[in-house]
Amino acid sequence: MGKPKTLLFVGAHPDDETFGIGGTLAQYATAGVKVFYACATRGEAGTVEHQDMDGYASIGDMRWAELQCAAQVLGLAGVIHIGYRDSGMAGSENNQHPEALAMAPIDEVAGRIVEIIRELKPDVVITHDAGGGYGHPDHIAIHNATVKAFYSAGDSKQYPEASPVFQPHKLYFGVRPHGFMKLMVRLMPLFGHNPRRFGRNKDIDLTRIVDVDYPVHAVIRLSKHSIEIRDKAAACHTSQGGGRIRPGPFRILRIVERLQGQRDCFMRAYPSPTSHREKDLFEGISQ
Ligand SMILES: [Zn+2]
């Protein structure tokens, strides 16, 4: 028996592990894979309601507690804080905070991720797509740093001060299928919503996302059980609207999700993809 299969998701905020690819993480954890979440920030720049802050000294404390709750529901083996501060959306004041992820040099962020990779020894690493899903500067920063870290972790000349080298087998980016976003952007105006002003803070321009068409190299079909777990984990993120009756646009998102089937899509960055579409992120890895 070799070491257990291990998967590492590197993301930006508490809730990216659930709202993005929570179903996939839950499905692998249920199958006995050790699933870790390395989260760059504590979500300090999130918008929250006053009543959700009860008992917490800061937004970061509250959102980290929500993440612990979600991690337990998803069955994660561990959550690691990479050590930065939420930069907020592009152009916000939080971008300039000295501890903001957006202010950190990519080599430094990558170095911290290298350390985590060398310690946890994941077979598979997943992160945000190059456009950061919807253009969030933290998602983009984490994408860039994780790509650098992935290729550096197995090279003893890179970051020699971190623990012994380890090279993961595969690197994926979580992506939304193109048709999905297109349909969403088409449906929203029919329900009286503006696709350029999506999200809790109305700062997400969905039409920008539609312009980018990432290739899909792996599709994970989610079991009913995994979807239930993901939805339960979403309820942990109360401050971010998880588990509440969602306003209009989120209901459209649910309808579109149902039309598209419940699945998570991934673009494979390494090894170079072929025309074969994978159904398992661990395909081809012998333990
Ligand atoms: Zn995020």
Coordinates of C-alpha atoms and ligand atoms in Angstrom, one line a residue:
M1 CA 0.0 0.0 0.0
G2 CA 1.4 3.4 -1.0
K3 CA 0.3 6.7 0.5
P4 CA -3.4 7.6 0.3
K5 CA -4.5 9.6 -2.7
T6 CA -4.2 13.3 -1.9
L7 CA -5.8 16.3 -3.5
L8 CA -5.0 19.9 -2.8
F9 CA -7.2 22.9 -3.8
V10 CA -5.5 26.2 -3.6
G11 CA -8.0 29.1 -3.5
A12 CA -8.4 32.7 -2.4
H13 CA -11.2 33.0 0.1
P14 CA -13.3 31.1 2.6
D15 CA -16.2 29.9 0.4
D16 CA -14.3 29.3 -2.8
E17 CA -13.9 25.6 -1.7
T18 CA -17.7 25.2 -1.6
F19 CA -19.3 27.6 -4.1
G20 CA -16.8 26.6 -6.8
I21 CA -16.0 22.9 -6.7
G22 CA -17.5 21.8 -3.4
G23 CA -19.3 18.9 -5.0
T24 CA -16.0 17.5 -6.4
L25 CA -14.1 18.0 -3.2
A26 CA -16.9 16.2 -1.2
Q27 CA -17.1 13.4 -3.7
Y28 CA -13.4 12.7 -3.5
A29 CA -13.4 13.0 0.3
T30 CA -16.3 10.5 0.5
A31 CA -14.2 8.1 -1.7
G32 CA -11.4 8.2 0.8
V33 CA -9.1 10.7 -0.8
K34 CA -7.3 13.1 1.6
V35 CA -8.6 16.5 0.4
F36 CA -6.9 19.7 1.6
Y37 CA -7.8 23.4 1.1
A38 CA -5.0 25.9 1.1
C39 CA -6.8 29.2 1.4
A40 CA -4.9 32.4 0.8
T41 CA -6.9 34.9 2.9
R42 CA -9.5 34.9 5.6
G43 CA -12.0 36.8 3.5
E44 CA -11.6 40.1 5.4
A45 CA -13.0 42.2 2.7
G46 CA -16.3 40.4 2.3
T47 CA -19.5 42.3 2.7
V48 CA -21.4 40.9 5.7
E49 CA -24.6 41.8 7.7
H50 CA -24.3 43.1 11.2
Q51 CA -26.2 40.3 12.8
D52 CA -23.8 37.7 11.4
M53 CA -21.0 39.3 13.3
D54 CA -22.4 38.3 16.7
G55 CA -19.6 36.7 18.8
Y56 CA -16.8 37.5 16.3
A57 CA -14.1 40.1 16.7
S58 CA -13.6 40.6 13.0
I59 CA -15.0 39.6 9.6
G60 CA -11.9 37.4 9.1
D61 CA -12.6 35.5 12.3
M62 CA -16.2 35.0 11.3
R63 CA -15.5 33.8 7.8
W64 CA -12.7 31.5 9.0
A65 CA -15.2 29.9 11.4
E66 CA -17.6 29.5 8.4
L67 CA -14.8 27.8 6.5
Q68 CA -14.1 25.4 9.3
C69 CA -17.8 24.5 9.4
A70 CA -17.8 23.9 5.6
A71 CA -14.6 21.9 5.7
Q72 CA -16.0 19.6 8.3
V73 CA -19.2 19.1 6.2
L74 CA -17.2 18.5 3.0
G75 CA -15.0 16.0 4.8
L76 CA -11.7 17.8 4.2
A77 CA -8.6 16.4 5.8
G78 CA -7.4 20.0 6.6
V79 CA -7.5 23.7 5.9
I80 CA -4.3 25.8 5.7
H81 CA -4.2 29.6 5.8
I82 CA -1.5 30.8 3.3
G83 CA -1.3 34.0 5.3
Y84 CA -2.6 36.9 3.3
R85 CA -5.4 39.4 3.5
D86 CA -8.4 39.6 1.2
S87 CA -7.8 42.3 -1.5
G88 CA -11.4 42.9 -2.2
M89 CA -12.7 43.5 -5.7
A90 CA -10.5 45.3 -8.3
G91 CA -10.2 49.0 -7.5
S92 CA -11.4 48.8 -3.9
E93 CA -9.3 50.3 -1.0
N94 CA -8.5 46.9 0.4
N95 CA -6.3 46.4 -2.7
Q96 CA -3.7 48.7 -1.1
H97 CA -3.6 47.1 2.4
P98 CA 0.1 46.1 3.1
E99 CA -0.9 42.5 3.8
A100 CA -3.3 42.2 0.8
L101 CA -2.7 39.3 -1.4
A102 CA -2.7 41.6 -4.4
M103 CA 0.3 43.5 -2.9
A104 CA 2.4 40.4 -2.4
P105 CA 5.1 39.5 -4.9
I106 CA 4.2 36.3 -6.8
D107 CA 7.5 34.6 -5.9
E108 CA 6.7 35.0 -2.3
V109 CA 3.1 33.7 -2.6
A110 CA 4.4 30.8 -4.7
G111 CA 7.1 30.0 -2.1
R112 CA 4.4 29.6 0.6
I113 CA 2.4 27.3 -1.7
V114 CA 5.6 25.3 -2.6
E115 CA 6.1 24.7 1.2
I116 CA 2.5 23.4 1.4
I117 CA 2.8 21.1 -1.6
R118 CA 6.1 19.7 -0.4
E119 CA 4.6 18.9 3.0
L120 CA 1.2 17.5 1.9
K121 CA 2.5 15.8 -1.2
P122 CA -0.7 16.0 -3.2
D123 CA -1.1 13.9 -6.4
V124 CA -3.5 16.4 -7.9
V125 CA -3.6 20.2 -7.4
I126 CA -6.6 22.4 -8.4
T127 CA -6.8 26.1 -8.5
H128 CA -8.8 29.0 -10.0
D129 CA -8.7 29.6 -13.8
A130 CA -6.4 32.3 -15.3
G131 CA -9.3 34.9 -15.3
G132 CA -10.0 34.3 -11.7
G133 CA -13.5 32.9 -12.4
Y134 CA -15.0 36.4 -12.5
G135 CA -12.0 38.6 -12.5
H136 CA -11.4 38.8 -8.7
P137 CA -7.8 40.0 -8.2
D138 CA -7.1 37.4 -5.5
H139 CA -8.3 34.6 -7.6
I140 CA -6.0 35.7 -10.4
A141 CA -3.0 36.1 -8.0
I142 CA -3.6 32.6 -6.6
H143 CA -3.9 31.1 -10.1
N144 CA -0.5 32.7 -11.0
A145 CA 1.2 31.7 -7.8
T146 CA -0.1 28.2 -7.8
V147 CA 1.0 27.5 -11.4
K148 CA 4.5 28.8 -10.5
A149 CA 4.5 26.7 -7.3
F150 CA 3.4 23.5 -9.1
Y151 CA 6.4 23.7 -11.5
S152 CA 8.8 24.7 -8.7
A153 CA 7.8 22.2 -6.0
G154 CA 9.7 19.3 -7.6
D155 CA 12.8 21.4 -8.4
S156 CA 15.5 21.4 -5.7
K157 CA 17.0 24.6 -7.1
Q158 CA 13.7 26.4 -6.5
Y159 CA 12.9 27.5 -2.9
P160 CA 15.7 25.3 -1.5
E161 CA 14.9 26.4 2.1
A162 CA 11.5 24.6 2.0
S163 CA 11.2 20.9 2.9
P164 CA 12.4 18.1 0.5
V165 CA 11.1 18.4 -3.1
F166 CA 7.9 16.8 -4.3
Q167 CA 6.3 17.0 -7.7
P168 CA 2.5 16.5 -7.9
H169 CA 1.3 14.5 -11.0
K170 CA -1.5 16.8 -12.3
L171 CA -2.6 20.4 -12.2
Y172 CA -6.2 21.5 -13.0
F173 CA -8.1 24.8 -13.1
G174 CA -11.8 24.8 -12.1
V175 CA -13.8 26.3 -15.0
R176 CA -17.4 27.0 -15.8
P177 CA -18.4 25.5 -19.2
H178 CA -18.8 28.3 -21.8
G179 CA -22.4 27.3 -22.7
F180 CA -23.4 27.6 -19.0
M181 CA -22.4 31.2 -18.7
K182 CA -23.8 32.1 -22.1
L183 CA -27.1 30.7 -21.1
M184 CA -27.0 32.5 -17.8
V185 CA -26.3 35.9 -19.5
R186 CA -29.1 35.3 -21.9
L187 CA -31.6 34.3 -19.3
M188 CA -30.9 37.1 -16.8
P189 CA -32.5 40.0 -18.7
L190 CA -35.6 37.9 -19.2
F191 CA -36.0 37.9 -15.4
G192 CA -35.3 41.6 -15.2
H193 CA -31.6 41.3 -14.0
N194 CA -28.5 42.9 -15.4
P195 CA -25.8 40.3 -16.1
R196 CA -23.2 43.1 -15.8
R197 CA -24.1 43.6 -12.2
F198 CA -24.2 40.1 -10.7
G199 CA -23.3 38.9 -7.2
R200 CA -23.9 40.0 -3.6
N201 CA -22.0 43.3 -4.2
K202 CA -23.2 43.7 -7.8
D203 CA -19.6 44.0 -8.9
I204 CA -19.4 40.9 -11.1
D205 CA -19.7 41.4 -14.9
L206 CA -20.9 38.1 -16.3
T207 CA -20.6 39.3 -19.9
R208 CA -16.8 39.6 -19.4
I209 CA -16.7 35.9 -18.4
V210 CA -18.6 34.8 -21.4
D211 CA -15.9 36.2 -23.7
V212 CA -13.5 33.6 -22.4
D213 CA -13.9 30.0 -23.4
Y214 CA -11.7 27.7 -21.4
P215 CA -11.3 24.2 -22.7
V216 CA -12.8 21.4 -20.6
H217 CA -10.5 18.3 -20.2
A218 CA -12.2 16.6 -17.2
V219 CA -15.8 16.5 -16.2
I220 CA -16.8 15.2 -12.7
R221 CA -20.3 14.0 -12.6
L222 CA -21.6 14.6 -9.1
S223 CA -23.6 12.0 -7.2
K224 CA -26.8 13.1 -5.4
H225 CA -25.0 12.6 -2.2
S226 CA -22.1 14.9 -3.2
I227 CA -24.6 17.6 -4.2
E228 CA -26.4 17.3 -0.9
I229 CA -23.1 17.7 1.0
R230 CA -22.1 20.7 -1.1
D231 CA -25.4 22.4 -0.4
K232 CA -25.0 21.7 3.3
A233 CA -21.5 23.1 3.3
A234 CA -22.9 26.2 1.5
A235 CA -25.2 26.8 4.5
C236 CA -22.1 27.2 6.7
H237 CA -21.2 30.3 4.7
T238 CA -24.2 32.3 6.1
S239 CA -22.5 35.6 5.8
Q240 CA -22.0 35.1 2.1
G241 CA -25.6 34.2 1.4
G242 CA -25.1 30.4 1.6
G243 CA -28.2 28.5 2.8
R244 CA -30.5 31.6 2.6
I245 CA -33.3 32.0 0.1
R246 CA -31.2 33.4 -2.7
P247 CA -32.5 36.5 -4.6
G248 CA -33.4 36.3 -8.4
P249 CA -30.0 35.9 -10.1
F250 CA -29.0 33.0 -7.9
R251 CA -32.2 31.2 -8.7
I252 CA -31.5 31.6 -12.4
L253 CA -28.0 30.1 -11.6
R254 CA -29.7 27.1 -10.0
I255 CA -32.0 26.6 -13.0
V256 CA -29.1 26.8 -15.5
E257 CA -27.1 24.4 -13.3
R258 CA -30.0 21.9 -13.4
L259 CA -30.3 22.3 -17.2
Q260 CA -26.5 21.7 -17.6
G261 CA -26.6 18.7 -15.3
Q262 CA -24.8 18.6 -12.0
R263 CA -21.1 18.4 -12.8
D264 CA -17.9 20.3 -12.3
C265 CA -15.6 21.0 -15.2
F266 CA -11.8 21.3 -15.2
M267 CA -9.2 22.4 -17.6
R268 CA -6.0 20.4 -17.3
A269 CA -2.8 22.4 -17.3
Y270 CA -0.4 19.5 -16.6
P271 CA 0.2 17.0 -18.1
S272 CA -0.7 18.5 -21.5
P273 CA -4.2 17.6 -22.4
T274 CA -5.2 15.2 -25.1
S275 CA -8.5 14.8 -26.9
H276 CA -9.6 12.3 -24.3
R277 CA -12.0 13.8 -21.8
E278 CA -11.3 12.5 -18.2
K279 CA -14.0 11.5 -15.7
D280 CA -11.6 11.2 -12.8
L281 CA -8.9 13.7 -11.8
F282 CA -6.7 10.8 -10.6
E283 CA -6.9 9.0 -13.9
G284 CA -3.5 7.6 -15.0
I285 CA -1.9 8.0 -11.5
S286 CA -0.7 4.7 -10.1
Q287 CA -0.4 4.6 -6.4
Ligands
ZN1 ZN -13.2 33.9 -3.8

